Coordinates of C-alpha atoms in Angstrom, one line a residue:
X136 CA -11.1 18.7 11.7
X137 CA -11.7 17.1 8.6
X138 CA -10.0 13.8 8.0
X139 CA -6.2 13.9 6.2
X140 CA -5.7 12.9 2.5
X141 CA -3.7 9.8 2.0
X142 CA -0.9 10.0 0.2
X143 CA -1.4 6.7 -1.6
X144 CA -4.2 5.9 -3.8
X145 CA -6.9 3.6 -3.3
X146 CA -6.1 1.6 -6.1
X147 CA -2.2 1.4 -5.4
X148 CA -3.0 0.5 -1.6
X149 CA -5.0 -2.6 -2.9
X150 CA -2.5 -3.4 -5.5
X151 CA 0.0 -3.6 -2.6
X152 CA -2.3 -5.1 -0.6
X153 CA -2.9 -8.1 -3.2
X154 CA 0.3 -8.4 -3.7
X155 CA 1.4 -9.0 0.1
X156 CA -1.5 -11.5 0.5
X157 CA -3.9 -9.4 2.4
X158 CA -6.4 -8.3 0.1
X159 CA -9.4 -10.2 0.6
X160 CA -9.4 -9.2 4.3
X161 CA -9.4 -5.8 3.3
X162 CA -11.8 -6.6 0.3
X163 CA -14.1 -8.1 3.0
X164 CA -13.6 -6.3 6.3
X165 CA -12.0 -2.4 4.9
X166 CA -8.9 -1.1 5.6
X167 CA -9.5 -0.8 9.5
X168 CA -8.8 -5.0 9.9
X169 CA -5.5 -4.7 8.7
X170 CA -2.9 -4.9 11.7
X171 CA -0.1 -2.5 12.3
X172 CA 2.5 -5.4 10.8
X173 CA 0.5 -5.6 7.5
X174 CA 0.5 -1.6 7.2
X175 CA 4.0 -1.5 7.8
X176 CA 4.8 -4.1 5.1
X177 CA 2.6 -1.7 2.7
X178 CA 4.5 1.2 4.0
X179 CA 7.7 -1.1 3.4
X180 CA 6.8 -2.3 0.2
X181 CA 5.6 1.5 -1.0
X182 CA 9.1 3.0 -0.3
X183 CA 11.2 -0.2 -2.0
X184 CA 9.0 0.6 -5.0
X185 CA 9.7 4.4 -4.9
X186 CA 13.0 4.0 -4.7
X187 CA 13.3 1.5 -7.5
X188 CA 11.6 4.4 -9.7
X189 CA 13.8 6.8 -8.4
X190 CA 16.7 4.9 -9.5
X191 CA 15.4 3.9 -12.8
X192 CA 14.7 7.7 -13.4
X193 CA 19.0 8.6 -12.4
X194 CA 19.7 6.5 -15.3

């Protein structure tokens, strides 16, 4: 079974990472280092920011 597409792109997962603070560990150690708290804030993050488009697109 081959592995799943994510449904963020590389570059928007490191702009989210930078921009919590966690970058350089990802930068340095991959995406694997992170811990489930810092995922969830980029899964957090992700959503806040979708819906701030989605609401910008209404008006």
């Amino acid at each position: 079974m081959g592995r799943r597409r994510g449904l963020m792109s590389e570059h928007f997962k490191e702009e989210l990472a930078k921009e919590l603070g966690f970058y350089d560990k990802v930068k340095q150690n991959g995406w694997g280092e992170i811990t489930a708290n810092e995922a969830g804030s980029m899964v957090k993050r992700a959503v806040q920011i979708a819906e701030e488009s989605m609401a910008r697109d209404k008006t």
